CSV table of C-alpha atoms in Angstrom, one decimal:
chain,number,residue,atom,x,y,z
Q,1,MET,CA,22.6,-48.0,-89.0
Q,2,THR,CA,25.9,-46.8,-87.7
Q,3,ALA,CA,26.8,-43.1,-88.0
Q,4,PRO,CA,29.1,-42.1,-90.9
Q,5,THR,CA,32.7,-41.7,-90.0
Q,6,THR,CA,34.0,-39.5,-92.8
Q,7,ALA,CA,32.8,-36.5,-94.6
Q,8,THR,CA,32.5,-38.4,-97.9
Q,9,ASP,CA,30.2,-41.0,-96.4
Q,10,VAL,CA,27.4,-38.5,-96.1
Q,11,ASN,CA,27.8,-37.1,-99.6
Q,12,GLN,CA,25.9,-39.9,-101.4
Q,13,PRO,CA,24.1,-39.5,-104.7
Q,14,SER,CA,20.9,-38.3,-102.9
Q,15,LEU,CA,22.8,-35.2,-101.7
Q,16,GLU,CA,25.6,-34.6,-104.1
Q,17,HIS,CA,23.2,-33.6,-106.9
Q,18,ALA,CA,21.7,-30.7,-105.0
Q,19,PRO,CA,21.7,-27.5,-107.0
Q,20,PRO,CA,24.7,-25.3,-106.7
Q,21,THR,CA,24.7,-22.5,-104.1
Q,22,GLY,CA,25.5,-19.9,-106.7
Q,23,ARG,CA,28.5,-18.8,-108.6
Q,24,ARG,CA,31.6,-18.2,-106.5
Q,25,MET,CA,34.2,-15.6,-107.3
Q,26,SER,CA,37.8,-16.6,-107.2
Q,27,TRP,CA,40.0,-14.7,-104.9
Q,28,PRO,CA,41.8,-12.7,-107.7
Q,29,VAL,CA,38.4,-11.7,-109.2
Q,30,LEU,CA,37.1,-10.7,-105.8
Q,31,ALA,CA,40.2,-8.6,-105.2
Q,32,LEU,CA,39.8,-6.9,-108.5
Q,33,VAL,CA,36.1,-6.1,-107.7
Q,34,VAL,CA,37.0,-4.7,-104.3
Q,35,ALA,CA,39.8,-2.6,-105.8
Q,36,GLY,CA,37.5,-1.3,-108.5
Q,37,ALA,CA,34.9,-0.3,-106.0
Q,38,LEU,CA,37.5,1.4,-103.8
Q,39,ALA,CA,38.8,3.3,-106.9
Q,40,LEU,CA,35.3,4.4,-107.7
Q,41,VAL,CA,34.8,5.7,-104.1
Q,42,SER,CA,38.1,7.5,-104.4
Q,43,ILE,CA,36.9,9.3,-107.6
Q,44,VAL,CA,33.8,10.3,-105.8
Q,45,ARG,CA,35.8,11.6,-102.8
Q,46,LEU,CA,38.0,13.7,-105.1
Q,47,ILE,CA,35.0,15.2,-107.0
Q,48,THR,CA,32.9,15.9,-104.0
Q,49,GLY,CA,35.6,16.8,-101.5
Q,50,ALA,CA,33.9,14.5,-98.9
Q,51,ASP,CA,37.2,13.2,-97.4
Q,52,GLY,CA,35.2,11.7,-94.5
Q,53,ILE,CA,33.9,8.8,-96.6
Q,54,THR,CA,37.2,6.9,-96.4
Q,55,ASN,CA,39.1,8.4,-93.5
Q,56,VAL,CA,40.5,6.2,-90.7
Q,57,SER,CA,38.0,7.2,-88.1
Q,58,GLN,CA,35.1,6.5,-90.5
Q,59,MET,CA,36.4,3.1,-91.2
Q,60,SER,CA,37.1,2.3,-87.5
Q,61,THR,CA,33.5,3.3,-86.7
Q,62,ALA,CA,32.2,1.2,-89.6
Q,63,LEU,CA,34.1,-1.9,-88.3
Q,64,GLN,CA,32.6,-1.4,-84.8
Q,65,LEU,CA,29.1,-1.1,-86.2
Q,66,ALA,CA,29.6,-4.1,-88.6
Q,67,VAL,CA,30.6,-6.5,-85.8
Q,68,PRO,CA,27.2,-7.0,-84.1
Q,69,ILE,CA,25.5,-7.2,-87.5
Q,70,GLY,CA,28.1,-9.8,-88.6
Q,71,LEU,CA,27.7,-11.9,-85.5
Q,72,ALA,CA,23.9,-11.9,-85.8
Q,73,GLY,CA,24.2,-12.9,-89.5
Q,74,LEU,CA,26.7,-15.7,-88.5
Q,75,GLY,CA,24.1,-17.0,-86.0
Q,76,GLY,CA,21.5,-17.0,-88.8
Q,77,LEU,CA,23.9,-18.9,-91.1
Q,78,TRP,CA,24.4,-21.7,-88.5
Q,79,ALA,CA,20.7,-22.2,-88.0
Q,80,GLU,CA,19.7,-22.0,-91.6
Q,81,ARG,CA,22.4,-24.3,-92.9
Q,82,ALA,CA,20.8,-26.9,-90.6
Q,83,GLY,CA,17.4,-26.1,-92.0
Q,84,VAL,CA,15.9,-23.8,-89.3
Q,85,VAL,CA,14.9,-20.3,-90.1
Q,86,ASN,CA,15.9,-18.0,-87.3
Q,87,ILE,CA,13.9,-14.8,-87.3
Q,88,GLY,CA,14.5,-14.7,-83.5
Q,89,LEU,CA,18.0,-13.3,-83.9
Q,90,GLU,CA,16.8,-9.9,-82.7
Q,91,GLY,CA,15.5,-11.3,-79.5
Q,92,MET,CA,18.6,-13.4,-78.9
Q,93,MET,CA,20.7,-10.3,-79.3
Q,94,ILE,CA,18.5,-8.5,-76.8
Q,95,MET,CA,19.1,-11.4,-74.4
Q,96,GLY,CA,22.8,-11.1,-75.0
Q,97,THR,CA,22.8,-7.3,-74.3
Q,98,TRP,CA,21.0,-7.7,-71.0
Q,99,PHE,CA,22.7,-10.8,-69.6
Q,100,GLY,CA,26.1,-9.5,-70.7
Q,101,ALA,CA,25.7,-6.1,-69.0
Q,102,TRP,CA,24.1,-7.7,-65.9
Q,103,ALA,CA,27.0,-10.0,-65.3
Q,104,GLY,CA,29.6,-7.6,-66.6
Q,105,PHE,CA,29.0,-4.8,-64.2
Q,106,GLN,CA,29.2,-7.2,-61.3
Q,107,TRP,CA,32.0,-9.6,-62.2
Q,108,GLY,CA,33.8,-8.0,-65.1
Q,109,PRO,CA,33.5,-7.8,-68.9
Q,110,TRP,CA,34.9,-11.3,-69.7
Q,111,THR,CA,32.3,-12.9,-67.4
Q,112,GLY,CA,29.7,-10.7,-69.1
Q,113,ILE,CA,30.8,-12.1,-72.4
Q,114,LEU,CA,30.3,-15.7,-71.2
Q,115,VAL,CA,27.0,-15.0,-69.5
Q,116,GLY,CA,25.8,-13.1,-72.6
Q,117,LEU,CA,26.7,-16.1,-74.8
Q,118,ILE,CA,24.6,-18.3,-72.4
Q,119,GLY,CA,21.7,-15.8,-72.6
Q,120,GLY,CA,21.6,-15.9,-76.3
Q,121,ALA,CA,22.1,-19.7,-76.4
Q,122,LEU,CA,19.0,-20.1,-74.1
Q,123,GLY,CA,17.0,-18.2,-76.7
Q,124,GLY,CA,18.4,-20.5,-79.4
Q,125,LEU,CA,17.5,-23.5,-77.2
Q,126,LEU,CA,13.9,-22.3,-76.8
Q,127,HIS,CA,13.7,-21.8,-80.6
Q,128,ALA,CA,15.0,-25.3,-81.2
Q,129,ILE,CA,12.6,-26.9,-78.8
Q,130,VAL,CA,9.6,-25.2,-80.4
Q,131,THR,CA,10.6,-25.7,-84.0
Q,132,VAL,CA,12.5,-29.0,-84.1
Q,133,THR,CA,10.7,-30.9,-81.4
Q,134,PHE,CA,7.2,-29.5,-81.7
Q,135,ASN,CA,7.4,-28.5,-85.4
Q,136,VAL,CA,6.0,-25.0,-84.8
Q,137,ASN,CA,6.3,-22.7,-87.8
Q,138,HIS,CA,9.8,-21.2,-87.7
Q,139,ILE,CA,8.7,-17.7,-88.4
Q,140,VAL,CA,6.0,-17.7,-85.7
Q,141,SER,CA,8.5,-19.1,-83.2
Q,142,GLY,CA,11.1,-16.4,-84.1
Q,143,VAL,CA,8.6,-13.6,-83.8
Q,144,ALA,CA,7.5,-14.9,-80.4
Q,145,ILE,CA,11.0,-15.1,-79.2
Q,146,ASN,CA,11.6,-11.4,-80.2
Q,147,ILE,CA,8.5,-10.3,-78.3
Q,148,LEU,CA,9.4,-12.6,-75.3
Q,149,ALA,CA,13.0,-11.3,-75.1
Q,150,LEU,CA,11.9,-7.7,-75.2
Q,151,GLY,CA,9.3,-8.2,-72.5
Q,152,ALA,CA,11.6,-10.3,-70.3
Q,153,THR,CA,14.4,-7.7,-70.3
Q,154,ARG,CA,12.0,-4.9,-69.6
Q,155,TYR,CA,10.7,-6.8,-66.6
Q,156,LEU,CA,14.2,-7.8,-65.3
Q,157,ALA,CA,16.0,-4.5,-65.8
Q,158,PRO,CA,14.3,-2.6,-63.0
Q,159,LEU,CA,14.8,-5.6,-60.6
Q,160,ALA,CA,18.5,-5.9,-61.5
Q,161,PHE,CA,19.7,-2.4,-62.1
Q,162,GLU,CA,17.7,0.0,-59.9
Q,163,GLY,CA,19.5,0.9,-56.7
Q,164,HIS,CA,22.9,0.6,-58.3
Q,165,GLN,CA,25.0,3.6,-59.2
Q,166,GLY,CA,24.2,4.6,-62.7
Q,167,GLY,CA,21.5,2.1,-63.0
Q,168,SER,CA,17.8,2.6,-63.8
Q,169,ALA,CA,14.7,0.8,-65.1
Q,170,LYS,CA,16.1,1.1,-68.7
Q,171,GLN,CA,19.9,1.2,-68.2
Q,172,SER,CA,22.5,-0.8,-66.4
Q,173,PRO,CA,25.4,0.5,-64.4
Q,174,ALA,CA,28.6,1.0,-66.4
Q,175,VAL,CA,30.6,-2.1,-67.4
Q,176,GLU,CA,34.4,-2.1,-67.1
Q,177,SER,CA,36.1,-1.7,-70.5
Q,178,LEU,CA,37.6,-4.7,-72.3
Q,179,GLY,CA,40.3,-2.4,-73.6
Q,180,HIS,CA,41.3,-1.5,-77.1
Q,181,PHE,CA,44.6,-1.8,-79.0
Q,182,THR,CA,46.3,0.1,-81.8
Q,183,VAL,CA,49.1,-1.3,-83.8
Q,184,PRO,CA,52.0,1.1,-83.0
Q,185,GLY,CA,53.7,2.7,-85.9
Q,186,LEU,CA,51.5,1.2,-88.5
Q,187,SER,CA,48.4,3.1,-87.4
Q,188,ASP,CA,50.2,6.4,-87.4
Q,189,ALA,CA,51.7,5.8,-90.8
Q,190,LEU,CA,48.4,4.8,-92.3
Q,191,SER,CA,46.7,7.9,-90.8
Q,192,ASP,CA,49.4,10.2,-92.2
Q,193,LEU,CA,49.0,8.6,-95.6
Q,194,ASN,CA,45.2,8.8,-95.5
Q,195,ALA,CA,45.5,12.5,-94.6
Q,196,LYS,CA,47.4,13.3,-97.8
Q,197,GLY,CA,44.2,12.8,-99.9
Q,198,TRP,CA,45.9,10.9,-102.8
Q,199,PHE,CA,43.8,9.0,-105.3
Q,200,PHE,CA,43.2,5.4,-104.2
Q,201,VAL,CA,46.4,5.1,-102.1
Q,202,SER,CA,44.9,7.3,-99.3
Q,203,ASP,CA,41.6,5.5,-99.5
Q,204,VAL,CA,43.4,2.1,-99.1
Q,205,ALA,CA,45.3,3.6,-96.2
Q,206,GLY,CA,42.0,4.7,-94.6
Q,207,LEU,CA,40.5,1.3,-94.9
Q,208,LEU,CA,43.5,-0.5,-93.5
Q,209,GLY,CA,44.0,2.1,-90.8
Q,210,GLY,CA,40.5,1.5,-89.5
Q,211,LEU,CA,41.4,-2.2,-89.0
Q,212,VAL,CA,44.4,-1.4,-86.8
Q,213,THR,CA,43.3,1.6,-84.8
Q,214,ASN,CA,41.3,1.4,-81.5
Q,215,VAL,CA,40.2,-2.2,-82.1
Q,216,SER,CA,38.5,-4.1,-79.3
Q,217,TRP,CA,39.6,-7.6,-78.3
Q,218,LEU,CA,36.1,-8.8,-78.9
Q,219,THR,CA,36.3,-7.5,-82.4
Q,220,LEU,CA,39.3,-9.8,-83.0
Q,221,ILE,CA,37.3,-12.7,-81.7
Q,222,ALA,CA,34.3,-11.8,-83.9
Q,223,VAL,CA,36.5,-11.5,-87.0
Q,224,ALA,CA,38.2,-14.9,-86.3
Q,225,LEU,CA,34.7,-16.5,-86.1
Q,226,ILE,CA,34.2,-15.9,-89.8
Q,227,PRO,CA,37.0,-18.2,-91.1
Q,228,ALA,CA,36.4,-20.6,-88.2
Q,229,THR,CA,32.8,-21.0,-89.3
Q,230,TRP,CA,33.8,-21.6,-92.9
Q,231,TRP,CA,36.3,-24.3,-91.8
Q,232,ILE,CA,33.9,-26.1,-89.5
Q,233,LEU,CA,31.0,-26.1,-91.9
Q,234,TRP,CA,32.8,-26.8,-95.1
Q,235,ARG,CA,35.9,-28.7,-94.2
Q,236,THR,CA,34.8,-31.1,-91.4
Q,237,ALA,CA,32.6,-34.2,-91.3
Q,238,PHE,CA,30.6,-32.5,-88.6
Q,239,GLY,CA,29.9,-29.5,-90.8
Q,240,LEU,CA,28.9,-31.7,-93.8
Q,241,ARG,CA,26.4,-33.6,-91.6
Q,242,LEU,CA,25.0,-30.4,-90.3
Q,243,ARG,CA,24.6,-28.9,-93.8
Q,244,SER,CA,23.0,-32.1,-95.0
Q,245,CYS,CA,20.2,-31.5,-92.5
Q,246,GLY,CA,19.4,-28.3,-94.2
Q,247,GLU,CA,19.6,-29.7,-97.7
Q,248,ASN,CA,18.0,-33.1,-97.4
Q,249,PRO,CA,17.3,-34.3,-93.9
Q,250,VAL,CA,15.6,-37.5,-95.1
Q,251,ALA,CA,18.7,-38.6,-97.0
Q,252,ALA,CA,20.9,-37.6,-94.1
Q,253,GLU,CA,18.8,-39.7,-91.7
Q,254,SER,CA,19.0,-42.7,-94.0
Q,255,LEU,CA,22.8,-42.4,-93.7
Q,256,GLY,CA,22.8,-42.5,-90.0
Q,257,VAL,CA,22.8,-38.7,-89.2
Q,258,ASN,CA,20.9,-37.8,-86.1
Q,259,VAL,CA,19.1,-34.9,-87.7
Q,260,TYR,CA,17.4,-33.7,-84.4
Q,261,LYS,CA,20.8,-33.5,-82.7
Q,262,TYR,CA,22.5,-31.5,-85.4
Q,263,LYS,CA,19.5,-29.1,-85.7
Q,264,TYR,CA,19.6,-28.5,-81.9
Q,265,ILE,CA,23.4,-27.9,-82.0
Q,266,ALA,CA,23.1,-25.5,-84.9
Q,267,VAL,CA,20.3,-23.4,-83.4
Q,268,VAL,CA,21.9,-23.2,-79.9
Q,269,ILE,CA,25.2,-22.0,-81.5
Q,270,SER,CA,23.1,-19.6,-83.6
Q,271,GLY,CA,21.6,-18.1,-80.4
Q,272,ALA,CA,25.0,-17.9,-78.7
Q,273,LEU,CA,26.5,-16.0,-81.7
Q,274,ALA,CA,23.6,-13.6,-81.7
Q,275,GLY,CA,24.0,-13.2,-78.0
Q,276,LEU,CA,27.7,-12.4,-78.5
Q,277,GLY,CA,26.6,-9.7,-80.9
Q,278,GLY,CA,24.3,-8.3,-78.2
Q,279,VAL,CA,27.2,-8.4,-75.7
Q,280,PHE,CA,29.3,-6.4,-78.1
Q,281,LEU,CA,26.6,-3.7,-78.1
Q,282,SER,CA,26.4,-3.5,-74.3
Q,283,ILE,CA,30.1,-3.9,-73.4
Q,284,VAL,CA,32.1,-2.6,-76.3
Q,285,ALA,CA,30.0,-0.2,-78.4
Q,286,ASN,CA,28.4,1.2,-75.2
Q,287,PRO,CA,29.7,0.2,-71.7
Q,288,PHE,CA,26.2,-0.5,-70.4
Q,289,TYR,CA,22.8,-2.1,-71.3
Q,290,LEU,CA,20.3,0.4,-72.7
Q,291,GLU,CA,16.7,-0.6,-73.6
Q,292,GLY,CA,16.3,-0.6,-77.4
Q,293,GLN,CA,20.0,-0.5,-78.2
Q,294,VAL,CA,19.7,-3.5,-80.6
Q,295,SER,CA,17.6,-1.4,-82.9
Q,296,GLY,CA,16.9,-4.0,-85.6
Q,297,ARG,CA,20.5,-5.2,-86.0
Q,298,GLY,CA,19.3,-8.8,-85.7
Q,299,PHE,CA,17.2,-8.3,-88.8
Q,300,ILE,CA,19.9,-6.5,-90.7
Q,301,GLY,CA,22.2,-9.4,-89.8
Q,302,LEU,CA,19.7,-11.7,-91.4
Q,303,ALA,CA,19.7,-9.5,-94.5
Q,304,ALA,CA,23.6,-9.6,-94.5
Q,305,MET,CA,23.4,-13.4,-94.4
Q,306,ILE,CA,21.0,-13.6,-97.3
Q,307,PHE,CA,23.1,-11.1,-99.3
Q,308,GLY,CA,26.1,-13.3,-98.7
Q,309,ASN,CA,24.2,-16.3,-100.1
Q,310,TRP,CA,24.4,-18.2,-96.8
Q,311,MET,CA,28.3,-18.1,-97.0
Q,312,PRO,CA,30.6,-16.7,-94.3
Q,313,GLY,CA,32.7,-14.6,-96.7
Q,314,GLY,CA,29.7,-13.0,-98.4
Q,315,LEU,CA,28.1,-12.4,-95.0
Q,316,ALA,CA,31.2,-10.5,-93.9
Q,317,ILE,CA,31.1,-8.3,-97.0
Q,318,GLY,CA,27.4,-7.6,-96.4
Q,319,ALA,CA,28.0,-6.8,-92.7
Q,320,GLY,CA,30.8,-4.4,-93.7
Q,321,LEU,CA,28.5,-2.7,-96.2
Q,322,PHE,CA,25.7,-2.2,-93.7
Q,323,GLY,CA,28.1,-1.2,-90.9
Q,324,TYR,CA,29.6,1.4,-93.2
Q,325,THR,CA,26.3,3.0,-94.2
Q,326,ASP,CA,25.3,2.9,-90.5
Q,327,SER,CA,28.5,4.8,-89.6
Q,328,LEU,CA,27.4,7.7,-91.8
Q,329,ASN,CA,24.9,8.6,-89.1
Q,330,LEU,CA,27.7,9.2,-86.6
Q,331,ARG,CA,30.3,11.0,-88.7
Q,332,GLY,CA,29.5,13.8,-91.1
Q,333,GLY,CA,26.3,12.1,-92.1
Q,334,SER,CA,24.6,14.6,-94.4
Q,335,ALA,CA,27.8,15.5,-96.4
Q,336,ASN,CA,28.9,11.9,-96.8
Q,337,VAL,CA,25.4,10.6,-97.8
Q,338,HIS,CA,25.2,13.5,-100.4
Q,339,ALA,CA,28.5,12.3,-101.8
Q,340,LEU,CA,27.2,8.7,-101.9
Q,341,LEU,CA,24.4,9.9,-104.2
Q,342,LEU,CA,27.0,10.5,-106.9
Q,343,LEU,CA,28.5,7.1,-106.1
Q,344,GLY,CA,25.1,5.5,-106.6
Q,345,ALA,CA,24.5,7.3,-109.9
Q,346,LEU,CA,27.9,6.0,-111.2
Q,347,LEU,CA,27.1,2.5,-110.0
Q,348,LEU,CA,23.7,2.6,-111.8
Q,349,LEU,CA,25.4,3.8,-115.0
Q,350,ILE,CA,27.9,0.9,-114.8
Q,351,GLY,CA,24.9,-1.4,-114.2
Q,352,ALA,CA,23.1,-0.1,-117.2
Q,353,ILE,CA,26.2,-0.7,-119.4
Q,354,TRP,CA,26.5,-4.2,-118.1
Q,355,LEU,CA,22.8,-4.9,-118.9
Q,356,VAL,CA,23.3,-3.6,-122.4
Q,357,ILE,CA,26.2,-5.9,-122.9
Q,358,ARG,CA,23.9,-8.8,-121.7
Q,359,LYS,CA,21.3,-7.5,-124.2
Q,360,LYS,CA,18.7,-6.7,-121.5
Q,361,TYR,CA,17.8,-3.4,-123.0
Q,362,VAL,CA,14.6,-2.7,-121.1
Q,363,HIS,CA,16.3,-3.3,-117.7
Q,364,ALA,CA,19.2,-1.2,-118.9
Q,365,ALA,CA,16.9,1.7,-119.8
Q,366,VAL,CA,15.1,1.6,-116.4
Q,367,THR,CA,18.5,1.5,-114.6
Q,368,LEU,CA,19.8,4.4,-116.6
Q,369,VAL,CA,16.6,6.5,-115.8
Q,370,ILE,CA,17.0,5.8,-112.1
Q,371,GLY,CA,20.7,6.7,-112.3
Q,372,GLY,CA,19.8,9.9,-114.0
Q,373,LEU,CA,17.3,10.8,-111.2
Q,374,VAL,CA,19.8,10.0,-108.5
Q,375,PHE,CA,22.4,12.2,-110.3
Q,376,ALA,CA,19.8,15.0,-110.6
Q,377,TRP,CA,19.2,14.8,-106.9
Q,378,TYR,CA,23.0,15.1,-106.2
Q,379,ALA,CA,23.5,17.9,-108.7
Q,380,GLY,CA,20.4,19.9,-107.5
Q,381,THR,CA,21.2,19.8,-103.7
Q,382,ASN,CA,24.1,20.5,-101.4
Q,383,GLU,CA,23.0,18.2,-98.6
Q,384,VAL,CA,20.3,15.7,-97.8
Q,385,PRO,CA,17.8,15.8,-95.0
Q,386,ASN,CA,18.7,14.1,-91.7
Q,387,GLN,CA,15.8,11.7,-92.1
Q,388,VAL,CA,17.4,10.4,-95.3
Q,389,VAL,CA,20.7,10.0,-93.4
Q,390,ALA,CA,19.0,8.0,-90.7
Q,391,ALA,CA,17.2,5.8,-93.2
Q,392,THR,CA,20.3,5.1,-95.3
Q,393,PRO,CA,21.3,1.7,-93.7
Q,394,TYR,CA,17.8,0.4,-94.2
Q,395,VAL,CA,17.4,1.7,-97.7
Q,396,ILE,CA,20.8,0.1,-98.6
Q,397,THR,CA,19.6,-3.2,-97.1
Q,398,LEU,CA,16.5,-3.3,-99.3
Q,399,VAL,CA,18.4,-2.2,-102.5
Q,400,VAL,CA,21.2,-4.7,-102.0
Q,401,LEU,CA,18.8,-7.6,-101.4
Q,402,ALA,CA,16.7,-6.6,-104.4
Q,403,LEU,CA,19.7,-6.5,-106.7
Q,404,SER,CA,21.2,-9.8,-105.4
Q,405,ALA,CA,18.0,-11.8,-105.1
Q,406,GLN,CA,18.3,-13.6,-108.5
Q,407,ARG,CA,21.6,-15.2,-107.7
Q,408,LEU,CA,20.7,-16.5,-104.2
Q,409,ARG,CA,19.8,-20.0,-103.2
Q,410,MET,CA,19.0,-20.9,-99.6
Q,411,PRO,CA,19.5,-24.4,-98.2
Q,412,LYS,CA,16.9,-26.6,-100.0
Q,413,ALA,CA,15.1,-27.8,-96.8
Q,414,ASN,CA,15.4,-24.5,-95.0
Q,415,GLY,CA,12.3,-23.9,-92.9
Q,416,MET,CA,10.6,-27.1,-93.9
Q,417,PRO,CA,9.1,-29.3,-91.1
Q,418,TYR,CA,10.9,-32.6,-90.4
Q,419,ARG,CA,9.8,-35.7,-88.5
Q,420,LYS,CA,12.1,-38.6,-87.8
Q,421,GLY,CA,11.4,-41.5,-90.1
Q,422,GLN,CA,9.2,-39.5,-92.5
Q,423,GLY,CA,11.1,-40.8,-95.5
Q,424,LYS,CA,10.2,-44.5,-94.8
């Protein structure tokens, strides 16, 4: 059978009746939700006096921390849309950090980016060989890749970095900076507006100021990959064929789609994107490779992808949320997290009201009790322990996934074994 030539050719009855991927907000509704959330944050800032939760430097740091998480999540999205679970994102990021720094300190940061991409893609290729060709359990393969990447980089680091200035068994020499840019005039104007402390307006200025102040060129590339992924996967015949492999590979094969090829392509791209996230850590966030610098960001990226319902836009919001909570560790952590306790209490109160409107009275009561406890914690203390600050990103990850779990639907054939011709 010849391969389909248009996107609509693949979308036959066997695929078109797949269950919906969840309700999607229209852009106006999404804008209202974001504006409402920002207004709530502004109220909390005015009550608590924690101006740091929306200042320009906080938002700039949050963006920098969100990028590697978003790239890892984007890698997971490519693989899982093709039906391959990629728990190995963490290991592929580790490969990206090492290969990026190794090539970067010798031949420059742009070469480091290219080599880091290749390093992550090699991890993706290994995962594809094991899972697609040999049908090994996807979770087992991903865990093995995480362990293998960690062991391989620990072995290679002393061989590659010792003997060079600034290098050691656990750290590479410094990599030349890619450079940052700030939009002249606009950045200063937004910073001045943010410093005035006005309700909502200053908070919007802080958010926008973080997007135009000290931004890396690699950040621009990473942000551009979000709409590029959406366009490729949802607006091209290639993307439709790839997604059909994650929804119903048997039907896709019957229509002439080479399922193995598309799975391989998706998982290799997945590894390359995770590797790019690792490169960001070892060239932009820190100008050197450091053992352990990935610190679970591959797993948080996977959580951001799930929170985003396997969609690029939702993934970006999730990465931004996790990046923001992670930034609290670096800038005024205890005071800012203490202020967020009040924000959490208000959100739980709103959630309880919503549940009452939906006549879920038991759930509303439980939510209200939890909100009361959180408010009591806020009112009874002036700061939170450092351990709570450090754990905040991971707690937020669990809470957000727990609250959003009921509206999620992963690709129908995600993680399922597939053999060519099994539908005959």
